[in-house]
Short mmCIF file of C-alpha atoms and ligand atoms in Angstrom, two decimals:
data_model
loop_
_atom_site.label_atom_id
_atom_site.label_comp_id
_atom_site.label_asym_id
_atom_site.label_seq_id
_atom_site.Cartn_x
_atom_site.Cartn_y
_atom_site.Cartn_z
CA MET A 62 6.72 7.93 -5.79
CA LYS A 63 8.21 4.48 -5.14
CA VAL A 64 8.31 3.18 -1.58
CA ILE A 65 10.13 0.15 -0.22
CA GLY A 66 8.35 -1.43 2.75
CA ILE A 67 10.07 -3.60 5.34
CA GLU A 68 8.13 -5.71 7.84
CA THR A 69 9.59 -7.96 10.58
CA SER A 70 7.26 -7.41 13.54
CA CYS A 71 6.39 -11.06 14.14
CA ASP A 72 7.12 -14.24 12.20
CA GLU A 73 7.08 -13.02 8.61
CA THR A 74 10.09 -11.44 6.93
CA ALA A 75 8.72 -9.23 4.19
CA ILE A 76 9.83 -6.59 1.73
CA ALA A 77 7.79 -4.88 -0.99
CA ILE A 78 7.93 -2.05 -3.46
CA VAL A 79 4.77 -0.04 -3.97
CA SER A 80 4.46 2.86 -6.38
CA GLY A 81 1.82 5.50 -5.93
CA HIS A 82 0.19 8.32 -7.80
CA LYS A 83 -2.37 10.44 -5.92
CA ASN A 84 -4.43 7.84 -4.03
CA GLN A 85 -3.81 4.99 -6.48
CA LEU A 86 -1.24 2.35 -5.58
CA LYS A 87 0.47 -0.40 -7.51
CA VAL A 88 2.39 -3.28 -5.98
CA GLU A 89 5.58 -3.68 -8.00
CA LYS A 90 6.94 -6.42 -5.80
CA SER A 91 5.93 -8.17 -2.60
CA VAL A 92 7.89 -10.99 -1.00
CA VAL A 93 6.93 -12.72 2.26
CA LEU A 94 8.95 -15.45 3.93
CA SER A 95 7.00 -17.15 6.69
CA GLN A 96 8.69 -18.74 9.70
CA ILE A 97 5.56 -20.64 10.73
CA GLN A 98 7.12 -24.08 10.23
CA THR A 99 9.91 -23.15 12.67
CA HIS A 100 7.64 -21.76 15.39
CA ARG A 101 4.98 -24.46 15.06
CA GLN A 102 7.05 -26.89 17.17
CA TYR A 103 6.85 -24.41 20.10
CA GLY A 104 3.11 -23.75 19.65
CA GLY A 105 3.73 -20.00 19.18
CA VAL A 106 6.31 -17.46 18.07
CA VAL A 107 9.61 -17.38 20.00
CA PRO A 108 10.90 -13.77 19.72
CA GLU A 109 14.66 -14.50 19.70
CA VAL A 110 14.25 -17.30 17.16
CA ALA A 111 12.13 -14.97 15.01
CA ALA A 112 14.83 -12.27 15.12
CA ARG A 113 17.56 -14.72 14.09
CA LYS A 114 15.44 -15.98 11.20
CA HIS A 115 14.72 -12.39 10.06
CA ILE A 116 18.45 -11.63 9.99
CA GLU A 117 19.14 -14.75 7.94
CA ALA A 118 16.37 -13.92 5.49
CA ILE A 119 16.38 -10.17 4.98
CA PHE A 120 19.76 -9.54 3.36
CA PRO A 121 19.50 -12.27 0.68
CA MET A 122 15.96 -11.01 0.04
CA LEU A 123 17.11 -7.41 -0.46
CA GLU A 124 20.03 -8.54 -2.59
CA LYS A 125 17.74 -10.54 -4.86
CA GLU A 126 14.90 -8.04 -5.19
CA ILE A 127 16.33 -4.52 -4.90
CA ALA A 128 19.09 -2.65 -6.75
CA LYS A 129 22.19 -2.38 -4.53
CA ASP A 130 22.30 1.43 -4.72
CA GLY A 131 18.56 1.79 -4.10
CA SER A 132 18.04 3.42 -7.49
CA GLY A 133 14.39 3.96 -8.38
CA ILE A 134 13.34 4.07 -4.72
CA ASP A 135 12.21 7.37 -3.20
CA VAL A 136 11.26 6.46 0.36
CA ILE A 137 11.99 3.69 2.89
CA ALA A 138 9.09 2.66 5.14
CA VAL A 139 9.52 0.24 8.02
CA THR A 140 7.33 -1.26 10.72
CA ALA A 141 8.57 0.40 13.92
CA GLY A 142 6.00 -1.37 16.16
CA PRO A 143 3.96 -2.80 17.74
CA GLY A 144 5.38 -6.30 17.76
CA LEU A 145 8.10 -8.48 19.24
CA ALA A 146 11.07 -6.29 20.20
CA PRO A 147 13.93 -8.44 18.85
CA ALA A 148 12.02 -9.14 15.64
CA LEU A 149 11.12 -5.48 15.07
CA ARG A 150 14.72 -4.41 15.65
CA THR A 151 15.93 -6.45 12.68
CA GLY A 152 13.72 -4.57 10.22
CA VAL A 153 14.26 -1.17 11.84
CA GLU A 154 18.07 -1.48 11.87
CA THR A 155 18.03 -2.71 8.26
CA ALA A 156 15.87 0.24 7.17
CA LYS A 157 18.08 2.73 9.04
CA THR A 158 21.18 1.32 7.35
CA LEU A 159 19.57 1.54 3.90
CA ALA A 160 18.36 5.10 4.52
CA TRP A 161 21.85 6.16 5.51
CA LEU A 162 23.53 4.22 2.68
CA TRP A 163 21.19 5.40 -0.07
CA GLY A 164 20.54 8.86 1.35
CA LYS A 165 16.77 8.35 1.12
CA PRO A 166 14.06 9.51 3.55
CA LEU A 167 12.97 7.09 6.25
CA VAL A 168 9.35 6.78 7.45
CA PRO A 169 8.41 4.68 10.49
CA VAL A 170 5.04 2.96 10.18
CA CYS A 171 2.74 1.53 12.83
CA HIS A 172 1.93 -2.10 11.98
CA LEU A 173 -1.79 -1.52 12.59
CA GLU A 174 -1.81 1.45 10.23
CA GLY A 175 -0.23 -0.88 7.68
CA HIS A 176 -3.09 -3.38 8.11
CA ILE A 177 -5.61 -0.57 7.50
CA TYR A 178 -3.82 0.54 4.31
CA ALA A 179 -4.00 -3.00 2.88
CA SER A 180 -7.45 -1.83 1.72
CA TRP A 181 -5.78 0.68 -0.62
CA LEU A 182 -3.91 -2.10 -2.43
CA PRO A 183 -5.29 -3.36 -5.74
CA ARG A 184 -7.07 -6.68 -5.62
CA SER A 185 -5.56 -8.69 -8.41
CA LYS A 186 -3.59 -8.58 -11.62
CA ARG A 187 -6.85 -9.00 -13.55
CA ILE A 188 -7.67 -5.35 -12.92
CA LEU A 189 -6.27 -3.37 -15.84
CA PRO A 190 -3.49 -1.09 -14.57
CA PHE A 191 -5.11 2.04 -16.04
CA LEU A 192 -8.44 1.45 -14.33
CA PRO A 193 -8.47 3.35 -11.02
CA ILE A 194 -9.53 1.28 -8.04
CA THR A 195 -12.11 2.47 -5.54
CA THR A 196 -10.45 3.43 -2.28
CA PRO A 197 -12.04 4.01 1.15
CA LYS A 198 -13.69 7.35 1.85
CA PHE A 199 -13.35 9.31 5.11
CA PRO A 200 -14.51 9.16 7.78
CA ALA A 201 -13.91 5.41 7.74
CA LEU A 202 -14.72 2.96 10.53
CA CYS A 203 -11.89 0.42 10.88
CA LEU A 204 -12.25 -2.97 12.54
CA ILE A 205 -8.70 -4.16 13.27
CA VAL A 206 -8.55 -7.82 14.25
CA SER A 207 -5.16 -9.50 14.47
CA GLY A 208 -3.14 -11.79 16.73
CA GLY A 209 -2.41 -8.93 19.12
CA HIS A 210 -5.24 -6.42 18.61
CA SER A 211 -9.02 -6.07 18.35
CA GLU A 212 -9.98 -2.44 17.96
CA LEU A 213 -12.59 -0.17 16.47
CA ILE A 214 -11.07 2.99 15.07
CA ILE A 215 -12.49 6.06 13.37
CA MET A 216 -10.15 7.20 10.60
CA LYS A 217 -10.90 10.84 9.83
CA GLY A 218 -8.23 11.25 7.17
CA HIS A 219 -4.81 9.87 6.23
CA GLY A 220 -2.93 9.24 9.47
CA GLN A 221 -5.78 10.58 11.66
CA PHE A 222 -7.16 8.00 14.02
CA GLU A 223 -9.47 7.93 17.02
CA ARG A 224 -10.02 4.75 19.02
CA ILE A 225 -13.63 4.08 20.01
CA GLY A 226 -13.26 0.53 21.31
CA GLU A 227 -10.75 -2.21 22.06
CA THR A 228 -10.48 -5.63 23.62
CA LEU A 229 -10.34 -5.76 27.39
CA ASP A 230 -8.50 -9.09 27.35
CA ASP A 231 -7.59 -11.42 24.46
CA ALA A 232 -7.41 -10.25 20.85
CA ALA A 233 -9.70 -12.01 18.36
CA GLY A 234 -6.78 -13.78 16.64
CA GLU A 235 -5.38 -14.79 20.02
CA ALA A 236 -8.74 -16.37 20.91
CA PHE A 237 -8.66 -18.33 17.63
CA ASP A 238 -5.11 -19.47 18.41
CA LYS A 239 -5.92 -20.53 21.99
CA VAL A 240 -9.13 -22.37 21.10
CA ALA A 241 -7.27 -24.11 18.26
CA LYS A 242 -4.76 -25.37 20.80
CA MET A 243 -7.62 -26.77 22.95
CA LEU A 244 -8.91 -28.57 19.88
CA GLY A 245 -5.47 -30.03 19.18
CA LEU A 246 -4.98 -27.94 16.03
CA LYS A 247 -1.76 -26.45 14.68
CA TYR A 248 -0.46 -22.87 15.15
CA PRO A 249 -1.66 -20.41 13.85
CA GLY A 250 -5.14 -21.45 14.84
CA GLY A 251 -7.32 -19.06 12.80
CA PRO A 252 -7.09 -20.82 9.45
CA GLU A 253 -7.24 -24.27 11.14
CA ILE A 254 -10.47 -23.44 12.98
CA ALA A 255 -11.99 -21.91 9.83
CA ARG A 256 -11.17 -25.11 7.91
CA LEU A 257 -12.60 -27.42 10.61
CA ALA A 258 -15.69 -25.21 11.02
CA ILE A 259 -16.77 -25.91 7.43
CA ARG A 260 -17.84 -29.43 8.48
CA GLY A 261 -19.38 -28.26 11.76
CA ASP A 262 -22.81 -27.11 12.89
CA LYS A 263 -22.53 -23.54 14.21
CA THR A 264 -25.82 -23.82 16.11
CA LYS A 265 -24.73 -26.77 18.30
CA PHE A 266 -23.21 -24.64 21.06
CA ASP A 267 -24.45 -21.26 22.19
CA PHE A 268 -21.14 -19.72 23.27
CA PRO A 269 -21.15 -16.32 25.04
CA ARG A 270 -20.93 -13.10 23.03
CA GLY A 271 -18.70 -10.95 25.29
CA LEU A 272 -19.90 -7.41 26.11
CA LEU A 273 -22.62 -7.48 23.45
CA ASP A 274 -25.13 -6.28 26.03
CA ARG A 275 -22.99 -3.19 26.84
CA GLN A 276 -23.58 0.00 24.91
CA ASN A 277 -19.86 0.53 24.23
CA PHE A 278 -17.54 -0.61 21.46
CA ASP A 279 -15.17 -2.74 23.53
CA PHE A 280 -14.63 -6.46 23.06
CA SER A 281 -13.91 -9.36 25.40
CA PHE A 282 -13.03 -12.87 24.30
CA SER A 283 -11.75 -14.50 27.49
CA GLY A 284 -15.22 -15.65 28.65
CA LEU A 285 -15.80 -17.27 25.28
CA LYS A 286 -12.43 -19.04 25.48
CA THR A 287 -13.19 -20.36 28.99
CA SER A 288 -16.64 -21.48 27.90
CA VAL A 289 -15.10 -23.52 25.05
CA LEU A 290 -12.63 -25.04 27.51
CA TYR A 291 -15.40 -26.14 29.93
CA THR A 292 -17.52 -27.47 27.08
CA LEU A 293 -14.64 -29.65 25.88
CA ARG A 294 -13.86 -30.82 29.43
CA LYS A 295 -17.46 -31.89 29.96
CA MET A 296 -17.35 -34.18 26.96
CA ASN A 297 -15.37 -37.29 27.72
CA LEU A 298 -14.46 -38.44 24.27
CA VAL A 299 -14.75 -35.68 21.70
CA SER A 300 -15.61 -37.06 18.29
CA ASP A 301 -14.34 -35.44 15.10
CA GLN A 302 -17.85 -34.17 14.37
CA GLU A 303 -18.13 -32.62 17.84
CA ARG A 304 -14.76 -30.89 17.41
CA ALA A 305 -16.02 -29.43 14.13
CA ASN A 306 -19.24 -28.30 15.85
CA VAL A 307 -17.22 -26.57 18.59
CA ALA A 308 -15.01 -24.87 15.96
CA ALA A 309 -18.05 -23.68 13.97
CA SER A 310 -19.93 -22.45 17.04
CA PHE A 311 -16.83 -20.66 18.35
CA GLN A 312 -16.19 -18.97 15.00
CA GLU A 313 -19.85 -17.96 14.84
CA ALA A 314 -19.65 -16.34 18.30
CA VAL A 315 -16.54 -14.33 17.33
CA VAL A 316 -17.93 -13.23 13.95
CA ASP A 317 -21.31 -12.38 15.47
CA VAL A 318 -19.86 -10.12 18.14
CA LEU A 319 -17.36 -8.42 15.81
CA VAL A 320 -19.93 -7.68 13.11
CA ARG A 321 -22.69 -6.58 15.48
CA LYS A 322 -20.44 -4.18 17.40
CA THR A 323 -19.01 -2.77 14.16
CA MET A 324 -22.49 -2.13 12.71
CA ARG A 325 -23.59 -0.57 15.99
CA ALA A 326 -20.60 1.80 15.77
CA ALA A 327 -21.49 2.52 12.13
CA LYS A 328 -24.98 3.54 13.21
CA GLU A 329 -23.59 5.97 15.74
CA TYR A 330 -20.62 7.42 13.81
CA LYS A 331 -22.12 7.27 10.28
CA PRO A 332 -18.87 6.50 8.39
CA LYS A 333 -18.62 6.65 4.59
CA SER A 334 -16.66 3.37 4.50
CA ILE A 335 -15.93 0.40 6.74
CA ILE A 336 -12.45 -1.12 6.60
CA LEU A 337 -11.72 -4.64 7.83
CA ALA A 338 -8.04 -5.09 8.76
CA GLY A 339 -5.60 -7.55 10.37
CA GLY A 340 -4.90 -11.27 10.07
CA VAL A 341 -8.42 -12.30 11.16
CA ALA A 342 -9.68 -10.38 8.09
CA ALA A 343 -8.66 -13.53 6.19
CA ASN A 344 -11.65 -15.27 7.82
CA ILE A 345 -14.22 -15.88 5.09
CA GLN A 346 -17.25 -15.89 7.39
CA LEU A 347 -16.20 -12.55 8.88
CA ARG A 348 -15.59 -11.02 5.44
CA LYS A 349 -18.93 -12.26 4.11
CA ARG A 350 -21.02 -11.25 7.11
CA LEU A 351 -19.53 -7.77 7.39
CA GLN A 352 -19.98 -7.17 3.65
CA LYS A 353 -23.60 -8.33 3.84
CA LYS A 354 -24.39 -6.06 6.79
CA GLY A 355 -22.58 -3.18 5.07
CA ARG A 356 -24.72 -3.63 1.95
CA GLU A 357 -27.86 -3.60 4.09
CA ALA A 358 -26.74 -0.36 5.77
CA ARG A 359 -25.56 1.08 2.40
CA ILE A 360 -21.99 1.55 3.58
CA LYS A 361 -19.20 0.21 1.39
CA VAL A 362 -17.11 -2.37 3.22
CA PHE A 363 -13.46 -2.69 2.19
CA VAL A 364 -11.82 -6.03 2.91
CA PRO A 365 -8.12 -6.39 2.09
CA PRO A 366 -7.15 -8.65 -0.80
CA PHE A 367 -6.45 -12.14 0.66
CA THR A 368 -2.73 -11.85 -0.16
CA TYR A 369 -2.44 -8.71 1.93
CA SER A 370 -4.67 -9.72 4.88
CA LEU A 371 -1.88 -11.45 6.77
CA ASP A 372 1.42 -9.74 7.61
CA ASN A 373 3.20 -8.39 4.51
CA ALA A 374 5.32 -5.42 3.51
CA ALA A 375 3.12 -4.05 0.70
CA MET A 376 0.71 -2.72 3.34
CA ILE A 377 3.63 -1.07 5.19
CA ALA A 378 4.82 0.56 1.95
CA ALA A 379 1.23 1.70 1.29
CA ALA A 380 0.97 3.36 4.70
CA GLY A 381 4.48 4.77 4.17
CA TYR A 382 3.43 6.26 0.83
CA PHE A 383 0.63 8.30 2.43
CA ARG A 384 2.84 9.29 5.41
CA ALA A 385 5.57 10.40 3.03
CA GLN A 386 3.26 13.04 1.52
CA ASP A 387 4.20 15.14 4.55
CA GLU A 388 7.92 15.59 5.16
CA LYS A 389 7.21 16.04 8.86
CA ASN A 390 6.88 12.25 9.00
CA PHE A 391 10.49 11.69 7.88
CA VAL A 392 12.89 10.73 10.68
CA GLU A 393 16.65 10.82 11.03
CA PRO A 394 17.96 7.23 10.86
CA VAL A 395 19.96 7.58 14.12
CA SER A 396 16.90 8.71 16.05
CA LEU A 397 14.64 5.76 15.17
CA SER A 398 14.27 2.74 17.46
CA ALA A 399 11.82 -0.13 17.41
CA ASP A 400 8.91 0.37 19.79
CA PRO A 401 7.15 -2.89 20.75
CA ASN A 402 4.23 -0.89 22.21
CA LEU A 403 3.85 1.66 19.42
CA ASP A 404 0.24 2.82 19.21
CA LEU A 405 -1.81 3.93 16.23
CA ILE A 406 -2.88 7.12 17.98
O1 KG4 B 618 -2.09 -9.70 11.38
P1 KG4 B 618 -1.50 -11.03 11.63
O2 KG4 B 618 -0.95 -11.80 10.46
O3 KG4 B 618 -0.39 -10.91 12.70
C1 KG4 B 618 -0.49 -9.96 13.74
O4 KG4 B 618 -0.27 -8.77 13.47
O5 KG4 B 618 -0.89 -10.41 14.84
O6 KG4 B 618 -2.64 -11.89 12.35
C2 KG4 B 618 -2.40 -13.19 12.76
C3 KG4 B 618 -3.65 -13.71 13.41
C4 KG4 B 618 -3.44 -15.07 14.08
O7 KG4 B 618 -3.99 -15.00 15.38
C5 KG4 B 618 -4.22 -16.01 13.19
O8 KG4 B 618 -4.75 -17.12 13.89
C6 KG4 B 618 -5.32 -15.11 12.66
O9 KG4 B 618 -4.68 -13.88 12.42
N1 KG4 B 618 -5.90 -15.63 11.40
C7 KG4 B 618 -7.19 -16.01 11.27
C8 KG4 B 618 -7.32 -16.51 9.95
N2 KG4 B 618 -6.11 -16.40 9.33
C9 KG4 B 618 -5.26 -15.85 10.24
N3 KG4 B 618 -8.21 -15.98 12.14
C10 KG4 B 618 -9.40 -16.44 11.71
N4 KG4 B 618 -9.61 -16.96 10.48
C11 KG4 B 618 -8.61 -17.00 9.57
N5 KG4 B 618 -8.84 -17.49 8.35
ZN1 ZN B 619 -0.32 -8.11 11.62
#
């Protein structure tokens, strides 16, 4: 089965073709056009600007990458939400038009489910195509950390999710972005902080680990953010070294709390796999620490390939492939609308 994935939920216009056989996937094509340079001047993503850019980008992209009559494609999968309404609408309306034009089934996909399925995508071209890749086993414990979400989810099977914890305020990625702004770094802040943190001393500041003392699986990052703000205000002139120390100590606090809560949940729910998902999964310290703790607990940790950690359409096609195994998940093009608040569950 060959699935085309379309993703326009935020500031990346992306299309991909993924082919699947049983639980093995192959990425035939994956194109991502980032709008970051445009949004950087505003310090964040402007929804209407994002939508306009998606419209400009998506048709030339489809024209270049996909046969006009859709030949060779079996299913169309599109991010229906969550995300920015005007941005989502561009992808959804495009997918509906293609489904109608080509007469192919249409499958709406939740963006967060897409991030989870990035762990089913093969790592690199070096892996011989005939060698099957190891895929997560159920029940899986998923840590989703992106610009809009921080959640702990139990995945009992394909498309079966139960939320066991979530952030009560800021998402992890949002905290990275806001602290980056305080440090005078560019948007998006995650990669900028990670880069600056390399030169910093993570033990210099003991920033708060939100809700770590509570026996639940929820997160909170607003206290940490405020603590960084007050720390920076107290220093009159912040040297480059001090900025790096703040970045490293902040990153350490986020990684510490995410990994500790995840491993605590693993102890209680005894999953067969742990899946790291979402844009913050690109953070090397988080990947390393979670993998180390997973090894110690003898639970295999799946981290998405770097290329598919941030927003892309291959992950949407991957989720669409598994959804498309059940025809009940097909929708009539006219009945589908973008849902900015779409939930995984
Ligand atoms: O999943 P994503 O691409 O978009 C959403 O669905 O939100 O995630 C974007 C988020 C941003 O907040 C960005 O700062 C964060 O992921 N991010 C990182 C890193 N790369 C991206 N956070 C920490 N370390 C990184 N290396
Ligand atoms: Zn995302």
